[in-house]
Backbone as JSON Lines, residues from 0, in Angstrom:
{"i":0,"aa":"X","n":[93.44,100.65,66.0],"ca":[92.59,100.85,64.84],"c":[91.91,99.54,64.47]}
{"i":1,"aa":"X","n":[90.57,99.55,64.23],"ca":[89.9,98.34,63.78],"c":[90.4,97.94,62.41]}
{"i":2,"aa":"X","n":[90.28,96.66,62.06],"ca":[90.75,96.19,60.77],"c":[89.91,96.73,59.64]}
{"i":3,"aa":"X","n":[90.51,96.94,58.48],"ca":[89.78,97.4,57.32],"c":[88.96,96.25,56.76]}
{"i":4,"aa":"X","n":[87.87,96.57,56.07],"ca":[87.05,95.55,55.45],"c":[87.26,95.58,53.95]}
{"i":5,"aa":"X","n":[87.08,94.42,53.31],"ca":[87.33,94.35,51.88],"c":[86.06,94.24,51.05]}
{"i":6,"aa":"X","n":[84.9,94.19,51.72],"ca":[83.65,94.16,50.99],"c":[83.41,92.85,50.25]}
{"i":7,"aa":"X","n":[84.1,91.79,50.67],"ca":[83.93,90.49,50.02],"c":[83.28,89.54,50.98]}
{"i":8,"aa":"X","n":[82.32,88.77,50.49],"ca":[81.57,87.88,51.36],"c":[82.27,86.56,51.6]}
{"i":9,"aa":"X","n":[81.75,85.81,52.6],"ca":[82.31,84.5,52.91],"c":[81.67,83.42,52.07]}
{"i":10,"aa":"X","n":[80.53,83.74,51.41],"ca":[79.89,82.74,50.58],"c":[80.59,82.69,49.22]}
{"i":11,"aa":"X","n":[80.48,81.53,48.55],"ca":[81.16,81.35,47.28],"c":[80.2,80.81,46.24]}
{"i":12,"aa":"X","n":[80.44,81.15,44.97],"ca":[79.63,80.64,43.88],"c":[80.58,80.3,42.74]}
{"i":13,"aa":"X","n":[80.61,79.03,42.37],"ca":[81.5,78.63,41.3],"c":[82.95,78.89,41.6]}
{"i":14,"aa":"X","n":[83.32,78.82,42.9],"ca":[84.71,79.04,43.28],"c":[85.09,80.5,43.4]}
{"i":15,"aa":"X","n":[84.14,81.41,43.1],"ca":[84.43,82.84,43.18],"c":[83.72,83.44,44.38]}
{"i":16,"aa":"X","n":[84.41,84.33,45.09],"ca":[83.79,85.0,46.23],"c":[82.96,86.17,45.7]}
{"i":17,"aa":"X","n":[81.72,86.26,46.17],"ca":[80.81,87.26,45.66],"c":[80.89,88.54,46.49]}
{"i":18,"aa":"X","n":[80.87,89.69,45.82],"ca":[80.84,90.96,46.56],"c":[79.59,91.06,47.42]}
{"i":19,"aa":"X","n":[79.73,91.68,48.57],"ca":[78.59,91.85,49.47],"c":[77.75,93.04,49.04]}
{"i":20,"aa":"X","n":[76.45,92.95,49.33],"ca":[75.58,94.1,49.14],"c":[75.98,95.2,50.11]}
{"i":21,"aa":"X","n":[75.52,96.41,49.86],"ca":[75.9,97.56,50.69],"c":[75.5,97.35,52.14]}
{"i":22,"aa":"X","n":[74.28,96.84,52.39],"ca":[73.85,96.63,53.77],"c":[74.67,95.54,54.45]}
{"i":23,"aa":"X","n":[75.03,94.51,53.69],"ca":[75.85,93.44,54.26],"c":[77.25,93.94,54.57]}
{"i":24,"aa":"X","n":[77.78,94.82,53.72],"ca":[79.1,95.4,53.99],"c":[79.07,96.22,55.27]}
{"i":25,"aa":"X","n":[78.0,96.97,55.45],"ca":[77.88,97.78,56.67],"c":[77.79,96.87,57.9]}
{"i":26,"aa":"X","n":[77.02,95.81,57.81],"ca":[76.91,94.89,58.94],"c":[78.27,94.26,59.26]}
{"i":27,"aa":"X","n":[78.99,93.84,58.21],"ca":[80.29,93.21,58.43],"c":[81.26,94.18,59.09]}
{"i":28,"aa":"X","n":[81.23,95.43,58.65],"ca":[82.12,96.45,59.23],"c":[81.78,96.68,60.7]}
{"i":29,"aa":"X","n":[80.48,96.72,61.03],"ca":[80.08,96.92,62.43],"c":[80.5,95.73,63.29]}
{"i":30,"aa":"X","n":[80.35,94.53,62.75],"ca":[80.75,93.33,63.49],"c":[82.25,93.36,63.79]}
{"i":31,"aa":"X","n":[83.05,93.67,62.78],"ca":[84.5,93.71,62.97],"c":[84.91,94.78,63.97]}
{"i":32,"aa":"X","n":[84.28,95.93,63.9],"ca":[84.6,97.01,64.84],"c":[84.25,96.61,66.27]}
{"i":33,"aa":"X","n":[83.07,96.01,66.45],"ca":[82.65,95.59,67.79],"c":[83.55,94.47,68.3]}
{"i":34,"aa":"X","n":[83.9,93.53,67.43],"ca":[84.75,92.4,67.85],"c":[86.15,92.88,68.21]}
{"i":35,"aa":"X","n":[86.69,93.8,67.43],"ca":[88.02,94.32,67.71],"c":[88.07,94.94,69.11]}
{"i":36,"aa":"X","n":[87.09,95.8,69.42],"ca":[87.07,96.45,70.73],"c":[86.85,95.44,71.85]}
{"i":37,"aa":"X","n":[85.95,94.49,71.63],"ca":[85.64,93.51,72.68],"c":[86.83,92.6,72.96]}
{"i":38,"aa":"X","n":[87.45,92.07,71.92],"ca":[88.6,91.18,72.11],"c":[89.77,91.93,72.74]}
{"i":39,"aa":"X","n":[90.0,93.16,72.28],"ca":[91.16,93.92,72.78],"c":[91.02,94.26,74.24]}
{"i":40,"aa":"X","n":[89.82,94.68,74.66],"ca":[89.65,95.16,76.03],"c":[89.26,94.07,77.02]}
{"i":41,"aa":"X","n":[88.56,93.03,76.54],"ca":[88.01,92.04,77.48],"c":[88.53,90.63,77.23]}
{"i":42,"aa":"X","n":[89.23,90.41,76.14],"ca":[89.74,89.08,75.86],"c":[88.8,88.25,75.02]}
{"i":43,"aa":"X","n":[89.18,87.0,74.77],"ca":[88.46,86.15,73.85],"c":[87.23,85.48,74.44]}
{"i":44,"aa":"X","n":[86.99,85.68,75.74],"ca":[85.84,85.05,76.37],"c":[84.53,85.76,76.04]}
{"i":45,"aa":"X","n":[84.6,86.93,75.42],"ca":[83.38,87.66,75.06],"c":[82.56,86.79,74.11]}
{"i":46,"aa":"X","n":[81.31,86.47,74.47],"ca":[80.51,85.59,73.6],"c":[80.09,86.27,72.32]}
{"i":47,"aa":"X","n":[79.82,85.47,71.31],"ca":[79.45,86.0,70.0],"c":[78.16,86.82,70.1]}
{"i":48,"aa":"X","n":[77.23,86.37,70.92],"ca":[75.95,87.1,71.01],"c":[76.16,88.5,71.59]}
{"i":49,"aa":"X","n":[77.18,88.67,72.44],"ca":[77.47,90.0,72.99],"c":[78.1,90.88,71.92]}
{"i":50,"aa":"X","n":[78.97,90.3,71.1],"ca":[79.55,91.06,69.98],"c":[78.44,91.48,69.02]}
{"i":51,"aa":"X","n":[77.5,90.57,68.76],"ca":[76.37,90.9,67.89],"c":[75.55,92.03,68.47]}
{"i":52,"aa":"X","n":[75.3,91.98,69.78],"ca":[74.52,93.05,70.42],"c":[75.2,94.39,70.26]}
{"i":53,"aa":"X","n":[76.52,94.44,70.5],"ca":[77.25,95.69,70.39],"c":[77.3,96.2,68.96]}
{"i":54,"aa":"X","n":[77.25,95.26,68.01],"ca":[77.28,95.66,66.6],"c":[75.9,96.05,66.1]}
{"i":55,"aa":"X","n":[74.86,95.75,66.89],"ca":[73.5,96.08,66.49],"c":[72.94,95.13,65.45]}
{"i":56,"aa":"X","n":[73.41,93.88,65.49],"ca":[72.91,92.87,64.54],"c":[72.56,91.61,65.32]}
{"i":57,"aa":"X","n":[71.93,90.66,64.64],"ca":[71.6,89.4,65.27],"c":[72.76,88.43,65.2]}
{"i":58,"aa":"X","n":[72.72,87.42,66.06],"ca":[73.8,86.42,66.04],"c":[73.86,85.66,64.72]}
{"i":59,"aa":"X","n":[72.69,85.51,64.07],"ca":[72.67,84.85,62.78],"c":[73.44,85.63,61.73]}
{"i":60,"aa":"X","n":[73.38,86.95,61.82],"ca":[74.14,87.79,60.89],"c":[75.63,87.61,61.09]}
{"i":61,"aa":"X","n":[76.05,87.54,62.36],"ca":[77.46,87.31,62.64],"c":[77.89,85.96,62.07]}
{"i":62,"aa":"X","n":[77.07,84.93,62.27],"ca":[77.42,83.59,61.81],"c":[77.48,83.49,60.3]}
{"i":63,"aa":"X","n":[76.68,84.27,59.6],"ca":[76.73,84.23,58.14],"c":[78.06,84.78,57.62]}
{"i":64,"aa":"X","n":[78.57,85.79,58.29],"ca":[79.86,86.37,57.88],"c":[81.03,85.57,58.44]}
{"i":65,"aa":"X","n":[80.89,85.1,59.69],"ca":[81.98,84.42,60.39],"c":[81.41,83.17,61.07]}
{"i":66,"aa":"X","n":[81.5,82.02,60.41],"ca":[80.87,80.8,60.93],"c":[81.36,80.36,62.3]}
{"i":67,"aa":"X","n":[82.63,80.69,62.64],"ca":[83.19,80.3,63.93],"c":[83.83,81.51,64.6]}
{"i":68,"aa":"X","n":[84.02,81.38,65.89],"ca":[84.69,82.45,66.62],"c":[86.14,82.6,66.15]}
{"i":69,"aa":"X","n":[86.76,81.48,65.78],"ca":[88.13,81.51,65.27],"c":[88.21,82.33,63.99]}
{"i":70,"aa":"X","n":[87.21,82.16,63.11],"ca":[87.23,82.91,61.85],"c":[87.01,84.4,62.1]}
{"i":71,"aa":"X","n":[86.22,84.75,63.13],"ca":[86.03,86.15,63.48],"c":[87.32,86.73,64.03]}
{"i":72,"aa":"X","n":[87.98,85.97,64.91],"ca":[89.25,86.43,65.45],"c":[90.27,86.65,64.33]}
{"i":73,"aa":"X","n":[90.33,85.7,63.4],"ca":[91.29,85.81,62.3],"c":[91.02,87.05,61.47]}
{"i":74,"aa":"X","n":[89.75,87.35,61.22],"ca":[89.41,88.54,60.43],"c":[89.8,89.81,61.16]}
{"i":75,"aa":"X","n":[89.64,89.81,62.47],"ca":[89.94,91.0,63.27],"c":[91.45,91.23,63.35]}
{"i":76,"aa":"X","n":[92.21,90.16,63.56],"ca":[93.62,90.32,63.87],"c":[94.58,89.9,62.76]}
{"i":77,"aa":"X","n":[94.06,89.59,61.58],"ca":[94.92,89.07,60.53],"c":[96.06,90.04,60.2]}
{"i":78,"aa":"X","n":[95.77,91.32,60.11],"ca":[96.84,92.27,59.75],"c":[97.87,92.38,60.87]}
{"i":79,"aa":"X","n":[97.43,92.32,62.13],"ca":[98.35,92.41,63.25],"c":[99.26,91.17,63.3]}
{"i":80,"aa":"X","n":[98.67,90.0,63.11],"ca":[99.45,88.77,63.14],"c":[100.43,88.72,61.98]}
{"i":81,"aa":"X","n":[99.97,89.1,60.79],"ca":[100.86,89.1,59.62],"c":[102.0,90.1,59.81]}
{"i":82,"aa":"X","n":[101.72,91.21,60.49],"ca":[102.77,92.19,60.76],"c":[103.85,91.62,61.67]}
{"i":83,"aa":"X","n":[103.43,90.83,62.65],"ca":[104.4,90.21,63.56],"c":[105.27,89.2,62.82]}
{"i":84,"aa":"X","n":[104.64,88.4,61.95],"ca":[105.41,87.42,61.19],"c":[106.36,88.12,60.22]}
{"i":85,"aa":"X","n":[105.91,89.21,59.63],"ca":[106.78,89.97,58.72],"c":[107.99,90.53,59.47]}
{"i":86,"aa":"X","n":[107.77,91.02,60.68],"ca":[108.88,91.5,61.5],"c":[109.86,90.36,61.77]}
{"i":87,"aa":"X","n":[109.35,89.18,62.09],"ca":[110.23,88.04,62.35],"c":[111.07,87.71,61.13]}
{"i":88,"aa":"X","n":[110.48,87.81,59.96],"ca":[111.22,87.52,58.74],"c":[112.34,88.55,58.53]}
{"i":89,"aa":"X","n":[112.06,89.8,58.84],"ca":[113.1,90.82,58.73],"c":[114.22,90.55,59.73]}
{"i":90,"aa":"X","n":[113.85,90.19,60.96],"ca":[114.84,89.92,61.99],"c":[115.65,88.67,61.68]}
{"i":91,"aa":"X","n":[115.08,87.77,60.91],"ca":[115.76,86.52,60.59],"c":[117.02,86.74,59.74]}
{"i":92,"aa":"X","n":[117.15,87.93,59.16],"ca":[118.34,88.23,58.36],"c":[119.34,89.09,59.13]}
{"i":93,"aa":"X","n":[119.03,89.43,60.37],"ca":[119.92,90.28,61.16],"c":[121.2,89.54,61.51]}
{"i":94,"aa":"X","n":[122.3,90.28,61.54],"ca":[123.59,89.66,61.87],"c":[123.61,89.15,63.31]}
{"i":95,"aa":"X","n":[122.94,89.86,64.21],"ca":[122.92,89.51,65.63],"c":[121.7,88.63,65.91]}
{"i":96,"aa":"X","n":[121.89,87.31,65.83],"ca":[120.77,86.38,66.01],"c":[120.18,86.45,67.41]}
{"i":97,"aa":"X","n":[121.01,86.64,68.42],"ca":[120.51,86.74,69.79],"c":[119.69,88.0,69.99]}
{"i":98,"aa":"X","n":[120.17,89.11,69.44],"ca":[119.43,90.36,69.55],"c":[118.11,90.3,68.8]}
{"i":99,"aa":"X","n":[118.1,89.61,67.64],"ca":[116.87,89.48,66.86],"c":[115.82,88.68,67.63]}
{"i":100,"aa":"X","n":[116.26,87.57,68.24],"ca":[115.35,86.77,69.05],"c":[114.78,87.59,70.21]}
{"i":101,"aa":"X","n":[115.66,88.31,70.92],"ca":[115.24,89.08,72.08],"c":[114.28,90.2,71.7]}
{"i":102,"aa":"X","n":[114.55,90.83,70.56],"ca":[113.66,91.92,70.13],"c":[112.28,91.38,69.83]}
{"i":103,"aa":"X","n":[112.2,90.24,69.14],"ca":[110.89,89.68,68.82],"c":[110.15,89.27,70.08]}
{"i":104,"aa":"X","n":[110.86,88.71,71.03],"ca":[110.26,88.36,72.32],"c":[109.63,89.6,72.96]}
{"i":105,"aa":"X","n":[110.38,90.69,72.98],"ca":[109.9,91.93,73.59],"c":[108.69,92.48,72.86]}
{"i":106,"aa":"X","n":[108.7,92.39,71.52],"ca":[107.57,92.89,70.73],"c":[106.32,92.05,70.99]}
{"i":107,"aa":"X","n":[106.46,90.73,71.09],"ca":[105.31,89.88,71.39],"c":[104.68,90.26,72.72]}
{"i":108,"aa":"X","n":[105.51,90.5,73.72],"ca":[104.98,90.89,75.03],"c":[104.28,92.25,74.94]}
{"i":109,"aa":"X","n":[104.89,93.18,74.24],"ca":[104.29,94.51,74.11],"c":[102.95,94.45,73.39]}
{"i":110,"aa":"X","n":[102.88,93.67,72.3],"ca":[101.63,93.54,71.56],"c":[100.55,92.88,72.41]}
{"i":111,"aa":"X","n":[100.93,91.82,73.13],"ca":[99.98,91.14,73.99],"c":[99.49,92.01,75.13]}
{"i":112,"aa":"X","n":[100.39,92.83,75.68],"ca":[100.01,93.72,76.77],"c":[99.01,94.77,76.3]}
{"i":113,"aa":"X","n":[99.09,95.14,75.03],"ca":[98.21,96.17,74.49],"c":[96.87,95.61,74.04]}
{"i":114,"aa":"X","n":[96.77,94.27,73.93],"ca":[95.55,93.67,73.41],"c":[95.29,92.34,74.1]}
{"i":115,"aa":"X","n":[94.28,92.32,74.95],"ca":[94.02,91.13,75.75],"c":[93.7,89.91,74.9]}
{"i":116,"aa":"X","n":[92.94,90.1,73.83],"ca":[92.59,88.97,72.98],"c":[93.8,88.35,72.32]}
{"i":117,"aa":"X","n":[94.68,89.19,71.81],"ca":[95.89,88.69,71.19],"c":[96.77,87.99,72.22]}
{"i":118,"aa":"X","n":[96.83,88.53,73.43],"ca":[97.61,87.9,74.5],"c":[97.1,86.5,74.79]}
{"i":119,"aa":"X","n":[95.79,86.34,74.9],"ca":[95.22,85.02,75.19],"c":[95.5,84.04,74.06]}
{"i":120,"aa":"X","n":[95.44,84.52,72.82],"ca":[95.72,83.65,71.69],"c":[97.18,83.23,71.68]}
{"i":121,"aa":"X","n":[98.07,84.17,71.99],"ca":[99.5,83.86,71.98],"c":[99.87,82.8,73.01]}
{"i":122,"aa":"X","n":[99.23,82.86,74.17],"ca":[99.6,81.91,75.23],"c":[98.7,80.67,75.22]}
{"i":123,"aa":"X","n":[97.81,80.58,74.22],"ca":[96.98,79.38,74.09],"c":[95.94,79.24,75.16]}
{"i":124,"aa":"X","n":[95.36,80.35,75.58],"ca":[94.37,80.33,76.66],"c":[92.98,80.04,76.08]}
{"i":125,"aa":"X","n":[92.71,78.74,75.83],"ca":[91.4,78.34,75.35],"c":[91.1,78.75,73.93]}
{"i":126,"aa":"X","n":[92.14,78.98,73.13],"ca":[91.92,79.44,71.76],"c":[93.0,78.86,70.88]}
{"i":127,"aa":"X","n":[92.62,78.31,69.73],"ca":[93.57,77.69,68.81],"c":[94.05,78.73,67.81]}
{"i":128,"aa":"X","n":[95.18,79.35,68.1],"ca":[95.71,80.4,67.23],"c":[96.05,79.85,65.86]}
{"i":129,"aa":"X","n":[96.57,78.62,65.8],"ca":[96.95,78.05,64.51],"c":[95.74,77.86,63.62]}
{"i":130,"aa":"X","n":[94.6,77.45,64.22],"ca":[93.38,77.27,63.43],"c":[92.82,78.62,62.99]}
{"i":131,"aa":"X","n":[92.94,79.61,63.86],"ca":[92.4,80.93,63.55],"c":[93.24,81.67,62.53]}
{"i":132,"aa":"X","n":[94.53,81.47,62.56],"ca":[95.43,82.2,61.67],"c":[96.34,81.22,60.96]}
{"i":133,"aa":"X","n":[95.73,80.36,60.13],"ca":[96.49,79.32,59.46],"c":[97.36,79.91,58.36]}
{"i":134,"aa":"X","n":[98.4,79.16,58.02],"ca":[99.31,79.6,56.97],"c":[100.58,80.16,57.55]}
{"i":135,"aa":"X","n":[101.71,79.96,56.87],"ca":[103.0,80.41,57.4],"c":[103.08,81.92,57.58]}
{"i":136,"aa":"X","n":[102.32,82.67,56.78],"ca":[102.37,84.13,56.91],"c":[101.67,84.63,58.16]}
{"i":137,"aa":"X","n":[101.01,83.71,58.89],"ca":[100.3,84.09,60.11],"c":[100.72,83.24,61.3]}
{"i":138,"aa":"X","n":[101.76,82.46,61.16],"ca":[102.19,81.55,62.21],"c":[103.2,82.26,63.13]}
{"i":139,"aa":"X","n":[102.67,82.95,64.12],"ca":[103.52,83.72,65.03],"c":[104.42,82.8,65.85]}
{"i":140,"aa":"X","n":[103.86,81.71,66.35],"ca":[104.65,80.79,67.16],"c":[105.75,80.16,66.31]}
{"i":141,"aa":"X","n":[105.43,79.81,65.08],"ca":[106.45,79.27,64.18],"c":[107.54,80.29,63.9]}
{"i":142,"aa":"X","n":[107.16,81.55,63.78],"ca":[108.15,82.61,63.56],"c":[109.09,82.73,64.75]}
{"i":143,"aa":"X","n":[108.53,82.65,65.94],"ca":[109.35,82.69,67.15],"c":[110.28,81.48,67.2]}
{"i":144,"aa":"X","n":[109.76,80.31,66.82],"ca":[110.56,79.1,66.83],"c":[111.76,79.23,65.88]}
{"i":145,"aa":"X","n":[111.54,79.82,64.71],"ca":[112.62,80.0,63.76],"c":[113.71,80.91,64.29]}
{"i":146,"aa":"X","n":[113.32,82.0,64.93],"ca":[114.3,82.92,65.5],"c":[115.06,82.27,66.66]}
{"i":147,"aa":"X","n":[114.35,81.47,67.45],"ca":[115.0,80.77,68.56],"c":[116.05,79.78,68.03]}
{"i":148,"aa":"X","n":[115.66,78.98,67.05],"ca":[116.58,77.99,66.49],"c":[117.82,78.66,65.9]}
{"i":149,"aa":"X","n":[117.61,79.75,65.18],"ca":[118.73,80.47,64.58],"c":[119.67,81.01,65.65]}
{"i":150,"aa":"X","n":[119.1,81.56,66.71],"ca":[119.93,82.11,67.79],"c":[120.69,81.01,68.52]}
{"i":151,"aa":"X","n":[120.06,79.85,68.68],"ca":[120.74,78.73,69.34],"c":[121.87,78.2,68.47]}
{"i":152,"aa":"X","n":[121.65,78.11,67.18],"ca":[122.71,77.63,66.28],"c":[123.89,78.6,66.26]}
{"i":153,"aa":"X","n":[123.6,79.88,66.47],"ca":[124.67,80.89,66.5],"c":[125.37,80.9,67.84]}
{"i":154,"aa":"X","n":[124.88,80.11,68.8],"ca":[125.48,80.08,70.13],"c":[125.11,81.27,70.98]}
{"i":155,"aa":"X","n":[124.05,81.99,70.58],"ca":[123.67,83.21,71.3],"c":[122.66,82.95,72.41]}
{"i":156,"aa":"X","n":[121.86,81.89,72.26],"ca":[120.82,81.57,73.24],"c":[121.06,80.16,73.75]}
{"i":157,"aa":"X","n":[120.86,79.94,75.03],"ca":[121.07,78.62,75.63],"c":[120.26,77.56,74.9]}
{"i":158,"aa":"X","n":[120.86,76.38,74.74],"ca":[120.28,75.32,73.92],"c":[119.26,74.46,74.65]}
{"i":159,"aa":"X","n":[119.11,74.62,75.94],"ca":[118.21,73.75,76.7],"c":[116.8,74.31,76.83]}
{"i":160,"aa":"X","n":[116.45,75.3,76.01],"ca":[115.09,75.82,76.01],"c":[114.46,75.53,74.65]}
{"i":161,"aa":"X","n":[113.14,75.35,74.63],"ca":[112.44,75.16,73.36],"c":[111.35,76.2,73.2]}
{"i":162,"aa":"X","n":[110.62,76.1,72.11],"ca":[109.6,77.11,71.82],"c":[108.53,77.17,72.89]}
{"i":163,"aa":"X","n":[108.13,76.01,73.41],"ca":[107.12,76.0,74.48],"c":[107.62,76.75,75.71]}
{"i":164,"aa":"X","n":[108.91,76.59,76.03],"ca":[109.49,77.32,77.16],"c":[109.39,78.84,76.91]}
{"i":165,"aa":"X","n":[109.75,79.23,75.69],"ca":[109.75,80.66,75.36],"c":[108.34,81.23,75.43]}
{"i":166,"aa":"X","n":[107.35,80.53,74.9],"ca":[105.98,81.03,74.94],"c":[105.46,81.07,76.37]}
{"i":167,"aa":"X","n":[105.92,80.14,77.23],"ca":[105.54,80.19,78.64],"c":[106.14,81.44,79.31]}
{"i":168,"aa":"X","n":[107.34,81.8,78.88],"ca":[107.97,83.01,79.42],"c":[107.25,84.26,78.92]}
{"i":169,"aa":"X","n":[106.77,84.22,77.67],"ca":[105.94,85.33,77.17],"c":[104.71,85.47,78.05]}
{"i":170,"aa":"X","n":[104.07,84.34,78.35],"ca":[102.88,84.35,79.21],"c":[103.2,84.91,80.58]}
{"i":171,"aa":"X","n":[104.37,84.54,81.12],"ca":[104.76,85.05,82.43],"c":[104.93,86.56,82.43]}
{"i":172,"aa":"X","n":[105.53,87.07,81.38],"ca":[105.7,88.53,81.28],"c":[104.35,89.22,81.15]}
{"i":173,"aa":"X","n":[103.43,88.61,80.4],"ca":[102.11,89.21,80.24],"c":[101.31,89.16,81.53]}
{"i":174,"aa":"X","n":[101.63,88.2,82.39],"ca":[100.93,88.1,83.68],"c":[101.36,89.19,84.65]}
{"i":175,"aa":"X","n":[102.47,89.85,84.33],"ca":[102.96,90.95,85.17],"c":[102.12,92.18,84.87]}
{"i":176,"aa":"X","n":[101.08,92.38,85.67],"ca":[100.14,93.46,85.42],"c":[100.8,94.82,85.58]}
{"i":177,"aa":"X","n":[100.38,95.74,84.73],"ca":[100.9,97.11,84.82],"c":[100.48,97.73,86.15]}
{"i":178,"aa":"X","n":[101.41,98.31,86.83],"ca":[101.17,98.94,88.13],"c":[101.38,100.45,87.97]}
{"i":179,"aa":"X","n":[100.38,101.28,88.3],"ca":[100.56,102.73,88.18],"c":[101.78,103.25,88.92]}
{"i":180,"aa":"X","n":[102.16,102.55,90.0],"ca":[103.33,102.97,90.77],"c":[104.63,102.39,90.22]}
{"i":181,"aa":"X","n":[104.51,101.48,89.24],"ca":[105.7,100.84,88.66],"c":[105.43,100.59,87.18]}
{"i":182,"aa":"X","n":[105.34,101.66,86.37],"ca":[104.97,101.51,84.96],"c":[105.98,100.72,84.14]}
{"i":183,"aa":"X","n":[107.21,100.62,84.62],"ca":[108.24,99.9,83.86],"c":[108.37,98.44,84.28]}
{"i":184,"aa":"X","n":[107.46,97.96,85.14],"ca":[107.58,96.62,85.68],"c":[107.62,95.53,84.63]}
{"i":185,"aa":"X","n":[106.71,95.58,83.65],"ca":[106.68,94.54,82.62],"c":[107.94,94.58,81.77]}
{"i":186,"aa":"X","n":[108.38,95.79,81.42],"ca":[109.6,95.91,80.63],"c":[110.8,95.38,81.38]}
{"i":187,"aa":"X","n":[110.83,95.58,82.69],"ca":[111.93,95.08,83.5],"c":[111.94,93.55,83.5]}
{"i":188,"aa":"X","n":[110.75,92.95,83.54],"ca":[110.67,91.49,83.53],"c":[111.15,90.94,82.18]}
{"i":189,"aa":"X","n":[110.81,91.63,81.09],"ca":[111.31,91.22,79.78],"c":[112.83,91.28,79.76]}
{"i":190,"aa":"X","n":[113.4,92.33,80.34],"ca":[114.86,92.45,80.43],"c":[115.47,91.25,81.16]}
{"i":191,"aa":"X","n":[114.85,90.88,82.29],"ca":[115.36,89.77,83.09],"c":[115.32,88.46,82.29]}
{"i":192,"aa":"X","n":[114.2,88.22,81.61],"ca":[114.05,86.98,80.84],"c":[115.06,86.91,79.7]}
{"i":193,"aa":"X","n":[115.15,87.99,78.92],"ca":[116.05,87.97,77.76],"c":[117.51,87.88,78.19]}
{"i":194,"aa":"X","n":[117.86,88.56,79.25],"ca":[119.23,88.47,79.75],"c":[119.54,87.05,80.2]}
{"i":195,"aa":"X","n":[118.56,86.38,80.83],"ca":[118.77,85.02,81.3],"c":[118.87,84.0,80.18]}
{"i":196,"aa":"X","n":[118.19,84.26,79.05],"ca":[118.22,83.32,77.94],"c":[119.5,83.42,77.12]}
{"i":197,"aa":"X","n":[120.09,84.6,77.08],"ca":[121.32,84.77,76.32],"c":[122.47,84.09,77.03]}
{"i":198,"aa":"X","n":[123.43,83.62,76.26],"ca":[124.49,82.78,76.82],"c":[125.61,83.57,77.51]}
{"i":199,"aa":"X","n":[125.71,84.85,77.24],"ca":[126.8,85.6,77.85],"c":[126.53,87.08,77.84]}
{"i":200,"aa":"X","n":[127.27,87.88,78.61],"ca":[127.06,89.32,78.67],"c":[127.34,89.98,77.33]}
{"i":201,"aa":"X","n":[126.54,90.99,77.04],"ca":[126.77,91.78,75.83],"c":[126.37,91.09,74.55]}
{"i":202,"aa":"X","n":[125.58,90.0,74.64],"ca":[125.23,89.25,73.43],"c":[123.88,89.68,72.9]}
{"i":203,"aa":"X","n":[123.82,90.88,72.4],"ca":[122.67,91.28,71.6],"c":[121.51,91.94,72.32]}
{"i":204,"aa":"X","n":[121.35,91.75,73.6],"ca":[120.16,92.3,74.28],"c":[120.53,93.52,75.07]}
{"i":205,"aa":"X","n":[119.94,94.66,74.69],"ca":[120.14,95.91,75.4],"c":[118.85,96.24,76.12]}
{"i":206,"aa":"X","n":[118.79,96.05,77.44],"ca":[117.55,96.3,78.19],"c":[116.99,97.68,77.92]}
{"i":207,"aa":"X","n":[115.66,97.74,77.85],"ca":[114.99,99.01,77.61],"c":[113.65,99.0,78.32]}
{"i":208,"aa":"X","n":[113.34,100.08,78.99],"ca":[112.04,100.17,79.68],"c":[110.9,100.3,78.71]}
{"i":209,"aa":"X","n":[111.2,100.52,77.4],"ca":[110.16,100.64,76.39],"c":[109.79,99.3,75.78]}
{"i":210,"aa":"X","n":[110.46,98.23,76.21],"ca":[110.19,96.91,75.6],"c":[108.77,96.47,75.87]}
């Protein structure tokens, strides 16, 4: 589903954000819809002028609403990113720290597999996710880091890995392309990674082909 629009402009007057005119709201909605589809299906390399063409507006119109590609990405994926961080916060209170870490790892891979643009942002492929989605409520990598640290302190996850290692493993799982003859291949790779990161058998990770 494309992101909802709030009808509020990016320009400011006296510190207050001004409501957009009806035609500007329609343009903004078309831009967001076109960007969502383009990023999801083709990744972040889609140029702004192509998004403008698909939205039926000029590149200047896109720039007035979204001065940078990062700001456009943030507008498109803000709810998805905030949802991931919210999930991490819920998992941070789980009794099974190893299982919480493994579940979040699996969810990140699943979300990235479903959306090419989000996958590229997660693995840092030519895009600054922190700049695009600033603030702790949108810091997916920071959320992963918190779950990793908690699991390591609980003795559930090996201590010789760091957040960069984990995000590289996320990237590796995302690189496992879906094969029509092996639809469970990516889920199996997630199982292998999470089982390898946990310190012992039966520590929180229950392999699932739905991961």
